mmCIF file of C-alpha atoms and ligand atoms in Angstrom:
data_model
loop_
_atom_site.group_PDB
_atom_site.id
_atom_site.type_symbol
_atom_site.label_atom_id
_atom_site.label_comp_id
_atom_site.label_asym_id
_atom_site.label_seq_id
_atom_site.Cartn_x
_atom_site.Cartn_y
_atom_site.Cartn_z
ATOM 1 C CA UNK A 513 164.549 62.077 156.505
ATOM 2 C CA UNK A 514 164.036 62.390 152.736
ATOM 3 C CA UNK A 515 165.538 65.490 151.135
ATOM 4 C CA UNK A 516 163.677 67.423 148.444
ATOM 5 C CA UNK A 517 165.136 70.225 146.320
ATOM 6 C CA UNK A 518 162.822 73.019 145.263
ATOM 7 C CA UNK A 519 164.312 74.964 142.361
ATOM 8 C CA UNK A 520 162.746 78.128 140.991
ATOM 9 C CA UNK A 521 164.015 79.647 137.761
ATOM 10 C CA UNK A 522 164.154 83.099 136.174
ATOM 11 C CA UNK A 523 162.032 85.936 137.511
ATOM 12 C CA UNK A 524 160.464 83.875 140.284
ATOM 13 C CA UNK A 525 162.505 85.957 142.740
ATOM 14 C CA UNK A 526 160.128 88.783 141.770
ATOM 15 C CA UNK A 527 156.995 87.048 143.052
ATOM 16 C CA UNK A 528 154.875 89.438 145.063
ATOM 17 C CA UNK A 529 155.286 92.329 142.642
ATOM 18 C CA UNK A 530 155.596 90.532 139.285
ATOM 19 C CA UNK A 531 152.276 90.516 137.360
ATOM 20 C CA UNK A 532 150.259 89.979 140.568
ATOM 21 C CA UNK A 533 147.073 89.389 138.567
ATOM 22 C CA UNK A 534 148.731 86.191 137.289
ATOM 23 C CA UNK A 535 151.114 85.165 140.057
ATOM 24 C CA UNK A 536 149.451 86.648 143.162
ATOM 25 C CA UNK A 537 150.945 88.901 145.805
ATOM 26 C CA UNK A 538 152.831 86.383 147.918
ATOM 27 C CA UNK A 539 156.623 86.725 147.764
ATOM 28 C CA UNK A 540 158.906 83.752 147.070
ATOM 29 C CA UNK A 541 160.192 83.979 150.631
ATOM 30 C CA UNK A 542 156.645 83.849 152.038
ATOM 31 C CA UNK A 543 155.727 80.917 149.829
ATOM 32 C CA UNK A 544 158.897 79.059 150.795
ATOM 33 C CA UNK A 545 158.060 79.691 154.456
ATOM 34 C CA UNK A 546 154.676 78.002 153.996
ATOM 35 C CA UNK A 547 156.331 75.092 152.161
ATOM 36 C CA UNK A 548 158.841 74.707 155.013
ATOM 37 C CA UNK A 549 155.953 74.503 157.515
ATOM 38 C CA UNK A 550 154.275 71.840 155.379
ATOM 39 C CA UNK A 551 157.538 69.899 154.997
ATOM 40 C CA UNK A 552 157.929 69.736 158.795
ATOM 41 C CA UNK A 553 154.415 68.312 159.146
ATOM 42 C CA UNK A 554 154.997 65.615 156.534
ATOM 43 C CA UNK A 555 158.539 64.825 157.588
ATOM 44 C CA UNK A 556 160.572 66.055 154.626
ATOM 45 C CA UNK A 557 163.698 68.166 154.502
ATOM 46 C CA UNK A 558 163.616 70.868 151.809
ATOM 47 C CA UNK A 559 166.426 72.895 150.272
ATOM 48 C CA UNK A 560 165.430 75.940 148.256
ATOM 49 C CA UNK A 561 167.269 77.375 145.252
ATOM 50 C CA UNK A 562 166.394 80.200 142.908
ATOM 51 C CA UNK A 563 168.425 81.350 139.924
ATOM 52 C CA UNK A 564 167.902 83.574 136.933
ATOM 53 C CA UNK A 565 170.613 81.701 135.008
ATOM 54 C CA UNK A 566 170.191 78.532 132.980
ATOM 55 C CA UNK A 567 173.764 77.321 133.580
ATOM 56 C CA UNK A 568 173.482 77.857 137.317
ATOM 57 C CA UNK A 569 170.270 75.798 137.410
ATOM 58 C CA UNK A 570 172.115 73.005 135.582
ATOM 59 C CA UNK A 571 174.979 73.237 138.097
ATOM 60 C CA UNK A 572 172.473 73.024 140.973
ATOM 61 C CA UNK A 573 170.772 69.996 139.393
ATOM 62 C CA UNK A 574 174.093 68.196 138.860
ATOM 63 C CA UNK A 575 175.561 69.020 142.271
ATOM 64 C CA UNK A 576 172.569 68.903 144.605
ATOM 65 C CA UNK A 577 170.837 65.906 143.049
ATOM 66 C CA UNK A 578 173.587 63.718 144.512
ATOM 67 C CA UNK A 579 172.052 64.325 147.950
ATOM 68 C CA UNK A 580 168.395 64.542 146.894
ATOM 69 C CA UNK A 581 165.524 62.055 146.965
ATOM 70 C CA UNK A 582 163.221 64.197 144.827
ATOM 71 C CA UNK A 583 163.194 67.474 142.925
ATOM 72 C CA UNK A 584 160.450 70.023 142.387
ATOM 73 C CA UNK A 585 161.295 72.536 139.672
ATOM 74 C CA UNK A 586 159.565 75.588 138.288
ATOM 75 C CA UNK A 587 161.889 76.503 135.417
ATOM 76 C CA UNK A 588 159.989 79.722 134.571
ATOM 77 C CA UNK A 589 160.278 80.650 130.890
ATOM 78 C CA UNK A 590 163.130 78.132 130.464
ATOM 79 C CA UNK A 591 160.364 75.514 130.549
ATOM 80 C CA UNK A 592 159.507 76.351 126.988
ATOM 81 C CA UNK A 593 162.934 76.111 125.355
ATOM 82 C CA UNK A 594 165.735 74.826 127.590
ATOM 83 C CA UNK A 595 166.905 71.525 126.137
ATOM 84 C CA UNK A 596 169.929 71.883 128.400
ATOM 85 C CA UNK A 597 167.789 71.745 131.568
ATOM 86 C CA UNK A 598 165.811 68.872 130.078
ATOM 87 C CA UNK A 599 169.047 66.958 129.434
ATOM 88 C CA UNK A 600 170.290 67.702 132.967
ATOM 89 C CA UNK A 601 167.102 66.269 134.494
ATOM 90 C CA UNK A 602 167.284 63.234 132.209
ATOM 91 C CA UNK A 603 170.910 62.695 133.255
ATOM 92 C CA UNK A 604 170.572 62.758 137.034
ATOM 93 C CA UNK A 605 168.170 59.942 137.793
ATOM 94 C CA UNK A 606 166.247 61.696 140.569
ATOM 95 C CA UNK A 607 162.479 61.806 140.243
ATOM 96 C CA UNK A 608 161.478 65.354 139.286
ATOM 97 C CA UNK A 609 158.133 67.142 139.227
ATOM 98 C CA UNK A 610 157.582 70.280 137.128
ATOM 99 C CA UNK A 611 155.404 72.926 138.775
ATOM 100 C CA UNK A 612 153.949 76.179 137.481
ATOM 101 C CA UNK A 613 151.989 78.729 139.438
ATOM 102 C CA UNK A 614 149.808 79.745 136.502
ATOM 103 C CA UNK A 615 147.693 77.651 134.139
ATOM 104 C CA UNK A 616 149.962 77.486 131.100
ATOM 105 C CA UNK A 617 147.106 76.328 128.881
ATOM 106 C CA UNK A 618 145.097 79.475 129.534
ATOM 107 C CA UNK A 619 148.004 81.698 128.450
ATOM 108 C CA UNK A 620 150.148 82.529 125.393
ATOM 109 C CA UNK A 621 150.673 79.808 122.789
ATOM 110 C CA UNK A 622 154.407 79.667 123.477
ATOM 111 C CA UNK A 623 153.720 78.689 127.106
ATOM 112 C CA UNK A 624 151.668 75.674 126.114
ATOM 113 C CA UNK A 625 154.707 73.584 125.311
ATOM 114 C CA UNK A 626 157.118 72.317 127.936
ATOM 115 C CA UNK A 627 160.339 70.744 126.667
ATOM 116 C CA UNK A 628 161.022 69.624 130.246
ATOM 117 C CA UNK A 629 157.798 67.831 131.225
ATOM 118 C CA UNK A 630 158.586 64.688 129.144
ATOM 119 C CA UNK A 631 161.560 63.874 131.407
ATOM 120 C CA UNK A 632 159.598 64.571 134.617
ATOM 121 C CA UNK A 633 157.342 62.313 136.664
ATOM 122 C CA UNK A 634 154.570 64.792 135.903
ATOM 123 C CA UNK A 635 153.608 68.419 135.658
ATOM 124 C CA UNK A 636 151.284 70.434 137.915
ATOM 125 C CA UNK A 637 150.148 73.853 136.731
ATOM 126 C CA UNK A 638 147.569 76.441 137.621
ATOM 127 C CA UNK A 639 147.329 75.913 141.377
ATOM 128 C CA UNK A 640 149.833 78.480 142.663
ATOM 129 C CA UNK A 641 151.361 77.453 146.003
ATOM 130 C CA UNK A 642 149.267 74.267 146.033
ATOM 131 C CA UNK A 643 151.175 72.871 143.038
ATOM 132 C CA UNK A 644 154.350 72.768 145.116
ATOM 133 C CA UNK A 645 152.369 71.427 148.086
ATOM 134 C CA UNK A 646 150.901 68.620 145.933
ATOM 135 C CA UNK A 647 154.373 67.667 144.708
ATOM 136 C CA UNK A 648 155.665 67.599 148.294
ATOM 137 C CA UNK A 649 152.733 65.479 149.375
ATOM 138 C CA UNK A 650 153.482 63.009 146.549
ATOM 139 C CA UNK A 651 157.119 62.706 147.597
ATOM 140 C CA UNK A 652 156.146 62.320 151.235
ATOM 141 C CA UNK A 653 153.998 59.280 150.349
ATOM 142 C CA UNK A 654 156.366 57.811 147.775
ATOM 143 C CA UNK A 655 159.490 58.108 149.898
ATOM 144 C CA UNK A 656 157.872 56.751 153.064
ATOM 145 C CA UNK A 657 159.812 53.818 154.419
HETATM 146 C C1 DQA B 471 155.694 80.091 135.162
HETATM 147 C C2 DQA B 471 155.104 80.107 133.743
HETATM 148 C C3 DQA B 471 156.151 80.494 132.710
HETATM 149 O O1 DQA B 471 155.572 80.518 131.399
HETATM 150 C C4 DQA B 471 156.691 81.866 133.018
HETATM 151 O O2 DQA B 471 157.702 82.224 132.090
HETATM 152 C C5 DQA B 471 157.180 81.983 134.432
HETATM 153 C C6 DQA B 471 156.345 81.417 135.495
HETATM 154 C C7 DQA B 471 154.634 79.791 136.243
HETATM 155 O O3 DQA B 471 155.022 79.448 137.345
HETATM 156 O O4 DQA B 471 153.434 79.945 135.993
HETATM 157 O O5 DQA B 471 158.206 82.586 134.690
HETATM 158 O O6 DQA B 471 156.676 79.067 135.228
#
């Protein structure tokens, strides 16, 4: 069974109470539960990680990518300035999809640039939970044998 890593970056552990008008009221645990249900239906194994620390996210990418067939990452605010995460994704050779809950292009100017998207297969933003679900669905089709 194909193995997908879902990595959430800084402050995403606060989903549910963090700016609910932007990010909704579902907690990260609840969202991950729904993604696990979906993964079972489409025959994928998922491993979830969340970290508030750039270096830890890089460690996760380097270590866990060795056993992964695809990566879904929401780097949070690191999206907009972490060349180190960009370089880590470029280094590991595992197809990666960048996901954001909110529509970055309807928000602050600084959110409208991702330094990470250029080394990803693509970026999905603005669809909340469904962004992760779309990325899973893509991997399920692409990794079918
Ligand atoms: C976010 C968007 C980022 O700009 C922000 O810093 C986040 C969440 C999103 O999922 O919409 O932490 O990545």
